[in-house]
Each structure stands twice: as structure tokens, then as C-alpha cells.
Backbone as a printed PyTorch tensor [residue, N CA C, xyz], in Angstrom:
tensor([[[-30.6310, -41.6590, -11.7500],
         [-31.4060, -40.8230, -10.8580],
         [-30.7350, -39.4500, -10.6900]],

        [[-29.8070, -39.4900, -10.6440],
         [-28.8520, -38.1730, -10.2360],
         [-28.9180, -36.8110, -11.4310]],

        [[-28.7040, -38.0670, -12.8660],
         [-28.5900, -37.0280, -14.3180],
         [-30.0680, -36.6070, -14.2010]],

        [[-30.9800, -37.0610, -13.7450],
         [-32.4320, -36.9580, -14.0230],
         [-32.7020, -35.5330, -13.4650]],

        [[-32.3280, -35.5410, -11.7540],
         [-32.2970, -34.4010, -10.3880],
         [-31.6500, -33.6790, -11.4120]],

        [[-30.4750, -33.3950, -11.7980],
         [-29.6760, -32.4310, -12.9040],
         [-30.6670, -31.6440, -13.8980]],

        [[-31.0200, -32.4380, -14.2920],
         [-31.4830, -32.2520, -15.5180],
         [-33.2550, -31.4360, -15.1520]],

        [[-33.5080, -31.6460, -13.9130],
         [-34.8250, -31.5370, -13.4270],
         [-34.4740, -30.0120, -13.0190]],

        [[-32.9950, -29.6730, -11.8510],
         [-33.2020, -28.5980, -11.4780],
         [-32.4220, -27.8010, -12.6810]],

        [[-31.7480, -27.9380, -13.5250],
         [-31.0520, -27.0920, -15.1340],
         [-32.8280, -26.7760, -15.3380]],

        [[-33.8050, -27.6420, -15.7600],
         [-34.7890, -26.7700, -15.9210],
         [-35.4370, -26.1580, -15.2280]],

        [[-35.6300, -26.0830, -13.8640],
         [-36.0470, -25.0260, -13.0520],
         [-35.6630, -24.0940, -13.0370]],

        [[-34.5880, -23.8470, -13.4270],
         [-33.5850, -22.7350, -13.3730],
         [-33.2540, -22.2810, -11.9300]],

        [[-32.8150, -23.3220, -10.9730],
         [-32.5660, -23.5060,  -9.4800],
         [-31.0200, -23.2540,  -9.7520]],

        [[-30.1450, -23.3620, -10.3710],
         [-28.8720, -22.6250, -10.6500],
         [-28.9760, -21.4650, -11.9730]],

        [[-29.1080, -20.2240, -10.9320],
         [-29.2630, -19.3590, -11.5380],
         [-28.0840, -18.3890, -12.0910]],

        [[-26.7650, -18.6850, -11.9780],
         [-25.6560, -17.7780, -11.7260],
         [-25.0230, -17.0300, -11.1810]],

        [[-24.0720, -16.2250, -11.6730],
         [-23.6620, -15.4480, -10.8130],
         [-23.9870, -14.1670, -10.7050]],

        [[-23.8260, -13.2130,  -9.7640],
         [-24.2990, -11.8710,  -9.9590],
         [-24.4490, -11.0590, -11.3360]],

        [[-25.2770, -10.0790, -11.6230],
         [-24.9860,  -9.4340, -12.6520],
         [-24.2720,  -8.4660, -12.7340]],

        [[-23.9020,  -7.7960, -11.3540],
         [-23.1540,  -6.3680, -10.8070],
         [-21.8860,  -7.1210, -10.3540]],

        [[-20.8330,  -6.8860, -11.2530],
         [-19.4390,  -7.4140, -10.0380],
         [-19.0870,  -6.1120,  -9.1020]],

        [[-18.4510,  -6.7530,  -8.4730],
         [-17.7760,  -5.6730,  -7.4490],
         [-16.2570,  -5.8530,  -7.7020]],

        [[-15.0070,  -5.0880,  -6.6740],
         [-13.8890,  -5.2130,  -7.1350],
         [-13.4040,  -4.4870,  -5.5640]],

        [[-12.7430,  -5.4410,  -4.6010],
         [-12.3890,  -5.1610,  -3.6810],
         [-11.6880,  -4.1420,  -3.1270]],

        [[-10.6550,  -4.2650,  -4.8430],
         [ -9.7380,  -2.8670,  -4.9130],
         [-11.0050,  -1.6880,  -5.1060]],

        [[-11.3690,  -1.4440,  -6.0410],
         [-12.4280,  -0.4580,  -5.7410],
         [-13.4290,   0.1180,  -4.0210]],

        [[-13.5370,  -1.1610,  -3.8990],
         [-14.2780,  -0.6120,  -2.5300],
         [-13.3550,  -0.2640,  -1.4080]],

        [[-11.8640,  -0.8050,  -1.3110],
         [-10.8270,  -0.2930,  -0.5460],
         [-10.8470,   0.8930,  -0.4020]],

        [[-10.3330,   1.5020,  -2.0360],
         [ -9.4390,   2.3230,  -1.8300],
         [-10.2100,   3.8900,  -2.5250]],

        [[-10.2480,   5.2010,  -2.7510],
         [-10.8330,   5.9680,  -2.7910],
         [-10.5030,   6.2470,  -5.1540]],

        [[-11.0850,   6.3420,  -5.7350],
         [-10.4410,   6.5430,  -7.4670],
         [ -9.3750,   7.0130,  -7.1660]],

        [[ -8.7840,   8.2540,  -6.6480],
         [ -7.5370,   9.3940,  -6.9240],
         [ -6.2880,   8.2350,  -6.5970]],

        [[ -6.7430,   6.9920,  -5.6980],
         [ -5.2970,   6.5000,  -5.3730],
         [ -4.8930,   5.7160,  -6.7350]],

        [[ -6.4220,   5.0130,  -7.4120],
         [ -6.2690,   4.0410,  -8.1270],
         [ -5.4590,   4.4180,  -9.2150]],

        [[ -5.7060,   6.0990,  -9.7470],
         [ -5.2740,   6.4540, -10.8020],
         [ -3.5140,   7.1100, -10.5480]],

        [[ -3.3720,   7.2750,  -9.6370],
         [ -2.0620,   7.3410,  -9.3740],
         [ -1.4260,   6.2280,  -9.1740]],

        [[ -1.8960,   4.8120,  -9.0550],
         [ -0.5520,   4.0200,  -9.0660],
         [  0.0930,   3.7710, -10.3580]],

        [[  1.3110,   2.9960,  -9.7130],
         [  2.1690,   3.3880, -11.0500],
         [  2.7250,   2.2230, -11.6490]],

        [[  2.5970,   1.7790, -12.3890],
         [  2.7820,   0.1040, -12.9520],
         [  3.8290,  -0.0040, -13.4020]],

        [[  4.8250,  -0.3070, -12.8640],
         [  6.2910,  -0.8770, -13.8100],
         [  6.1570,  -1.9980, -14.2280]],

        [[  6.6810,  -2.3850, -15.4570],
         [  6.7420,  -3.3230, -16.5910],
         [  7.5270,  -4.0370, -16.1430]],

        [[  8.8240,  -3.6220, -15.2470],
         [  9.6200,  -4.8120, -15.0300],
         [  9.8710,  -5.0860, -13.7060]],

        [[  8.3800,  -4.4760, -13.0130],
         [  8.4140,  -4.9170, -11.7780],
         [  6.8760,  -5.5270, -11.3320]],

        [[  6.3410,  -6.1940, -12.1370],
         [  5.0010,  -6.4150, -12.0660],
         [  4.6010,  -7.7540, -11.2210]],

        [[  3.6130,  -7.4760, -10.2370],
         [  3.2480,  -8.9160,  -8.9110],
         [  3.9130,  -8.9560,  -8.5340]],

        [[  4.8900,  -7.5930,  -7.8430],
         [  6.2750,  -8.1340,  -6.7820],
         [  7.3580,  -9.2570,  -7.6570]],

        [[  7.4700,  -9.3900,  -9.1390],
         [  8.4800, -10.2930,  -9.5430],
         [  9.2380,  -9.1990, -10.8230]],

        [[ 10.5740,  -9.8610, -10.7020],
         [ 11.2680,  -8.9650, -11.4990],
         [ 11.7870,  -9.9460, -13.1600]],

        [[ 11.6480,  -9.1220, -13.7590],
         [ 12.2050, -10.0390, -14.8350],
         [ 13.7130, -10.1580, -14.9690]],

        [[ 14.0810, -11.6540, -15.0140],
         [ 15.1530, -12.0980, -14.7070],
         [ 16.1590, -12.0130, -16.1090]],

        [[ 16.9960, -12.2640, -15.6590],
         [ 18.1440, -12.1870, -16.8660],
         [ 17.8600, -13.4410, -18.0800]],

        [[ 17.1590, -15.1000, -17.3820],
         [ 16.7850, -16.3920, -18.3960],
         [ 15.5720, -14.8910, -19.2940]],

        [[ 14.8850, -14.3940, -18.9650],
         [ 13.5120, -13.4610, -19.3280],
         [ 14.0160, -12.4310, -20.2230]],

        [[ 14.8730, -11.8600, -19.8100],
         [ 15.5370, -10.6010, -20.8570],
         [ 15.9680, -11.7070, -21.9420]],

        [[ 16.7930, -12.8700, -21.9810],
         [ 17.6310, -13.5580, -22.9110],
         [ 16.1640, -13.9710, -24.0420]],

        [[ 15.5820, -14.5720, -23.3940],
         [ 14.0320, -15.1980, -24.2310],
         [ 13.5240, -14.2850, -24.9750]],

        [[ 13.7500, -12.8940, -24.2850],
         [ 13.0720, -12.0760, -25.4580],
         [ 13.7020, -11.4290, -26.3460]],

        [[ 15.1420, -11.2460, -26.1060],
         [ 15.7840, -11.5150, -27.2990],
         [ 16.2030, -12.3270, -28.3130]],

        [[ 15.8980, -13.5890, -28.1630],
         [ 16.3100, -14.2700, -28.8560],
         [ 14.9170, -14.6330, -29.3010]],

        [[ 13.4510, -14.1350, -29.0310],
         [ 12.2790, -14.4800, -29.8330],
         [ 12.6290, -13.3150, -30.8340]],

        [[ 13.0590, -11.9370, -30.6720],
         [ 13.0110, -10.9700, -31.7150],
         [ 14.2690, -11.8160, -32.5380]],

        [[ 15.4320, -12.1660, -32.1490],
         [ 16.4320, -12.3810, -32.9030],
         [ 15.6370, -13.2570, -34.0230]],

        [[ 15.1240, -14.6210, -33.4910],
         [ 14.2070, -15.2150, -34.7350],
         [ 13.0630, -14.8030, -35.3750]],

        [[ 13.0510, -14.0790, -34.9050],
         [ 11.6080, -13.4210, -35.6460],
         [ 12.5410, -12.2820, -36.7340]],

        [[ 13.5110, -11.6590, -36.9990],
         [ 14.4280, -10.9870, -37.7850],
         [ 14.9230, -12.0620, -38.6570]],

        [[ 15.5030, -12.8720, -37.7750],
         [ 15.9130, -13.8450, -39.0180],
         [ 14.6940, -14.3780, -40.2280]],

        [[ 13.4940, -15.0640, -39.4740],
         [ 12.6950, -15.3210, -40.3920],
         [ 12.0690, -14.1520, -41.3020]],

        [[ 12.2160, -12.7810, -40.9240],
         [ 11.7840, -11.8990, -41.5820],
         [ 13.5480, -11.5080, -42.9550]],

        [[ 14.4230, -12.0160, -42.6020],
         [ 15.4720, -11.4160, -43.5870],
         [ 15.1630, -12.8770, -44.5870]],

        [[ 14.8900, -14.3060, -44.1490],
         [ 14.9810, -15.3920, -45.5600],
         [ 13.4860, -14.9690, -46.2030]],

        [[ 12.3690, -14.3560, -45.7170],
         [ 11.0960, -14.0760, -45.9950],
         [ 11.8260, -12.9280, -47.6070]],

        [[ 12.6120, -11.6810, -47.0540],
         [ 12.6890, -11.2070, -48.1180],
         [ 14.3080, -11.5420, -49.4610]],

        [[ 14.9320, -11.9200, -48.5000],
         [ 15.9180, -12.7530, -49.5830],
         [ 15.4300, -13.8090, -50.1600]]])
């Protein structure tokens, strides 16, 4: 009975979706001139800092990624 009701209102088209216009809270806050002046640091991004385990990981993904690129051409 239930898949049936489903299946009854999917064809009514009684779930119709979601808006077609999004909105963006930050937008309606704040005025463009602020938006385009903020200033995004890379290693300060969502209030978190990248940690020293984070600096090590990404050296040591380039370190293997060099290595597999030096047996690639030897």
C-alpha cells in the first residue's frame, strides 16, 4: 500500500523539488564590495590551521610521486 501512495504521488508530481533560484545567506548579509575584499588564506582556511602531521603528508605525497616519476624514467 505504501509503494503504491509513492508511486501514485511520484506521478502526480506532488514532490516537486527544490527551488529553481538559490539564494546564499552570505550574499544577502553582506553588501558585493565586502565579499570581494575578503581574503582567503590557504593555510588558514574554516578557522583551522594546517598542522605540522599536514605539512609532513604533503611532502611525503610529492616525495613519492618524484620517486615514481625518477623509476618511470630510469
Amino acid at each position: 500500500a505504501d509503494y503504491n501512495q509513492l508511486g501514485f504521488n511520484l506521478r502526480s508530481n506532488i514532490f516537486q523539488g527544490g527551488p529553481l533560484e538559490s539564494r546564499s545567506l552570505m550574499k544577502d548579509s553582506y553588501t558585493p564590495d565586502i565579499i570581494q575584499k575578503a581574503i582567503r588564506d590557504p593555510k588558514n582556511w574554516h578557522g583551522r590551521r594546517t598542522d605540522e602531521l599536514g605539512k609532513w603528508h604533503q611532502k611525503n605525497a610529492l616525495n613519492i610521486n618524484l620517486q615514481k616519476a625518477l623509476e618511470d624514467k630510469y
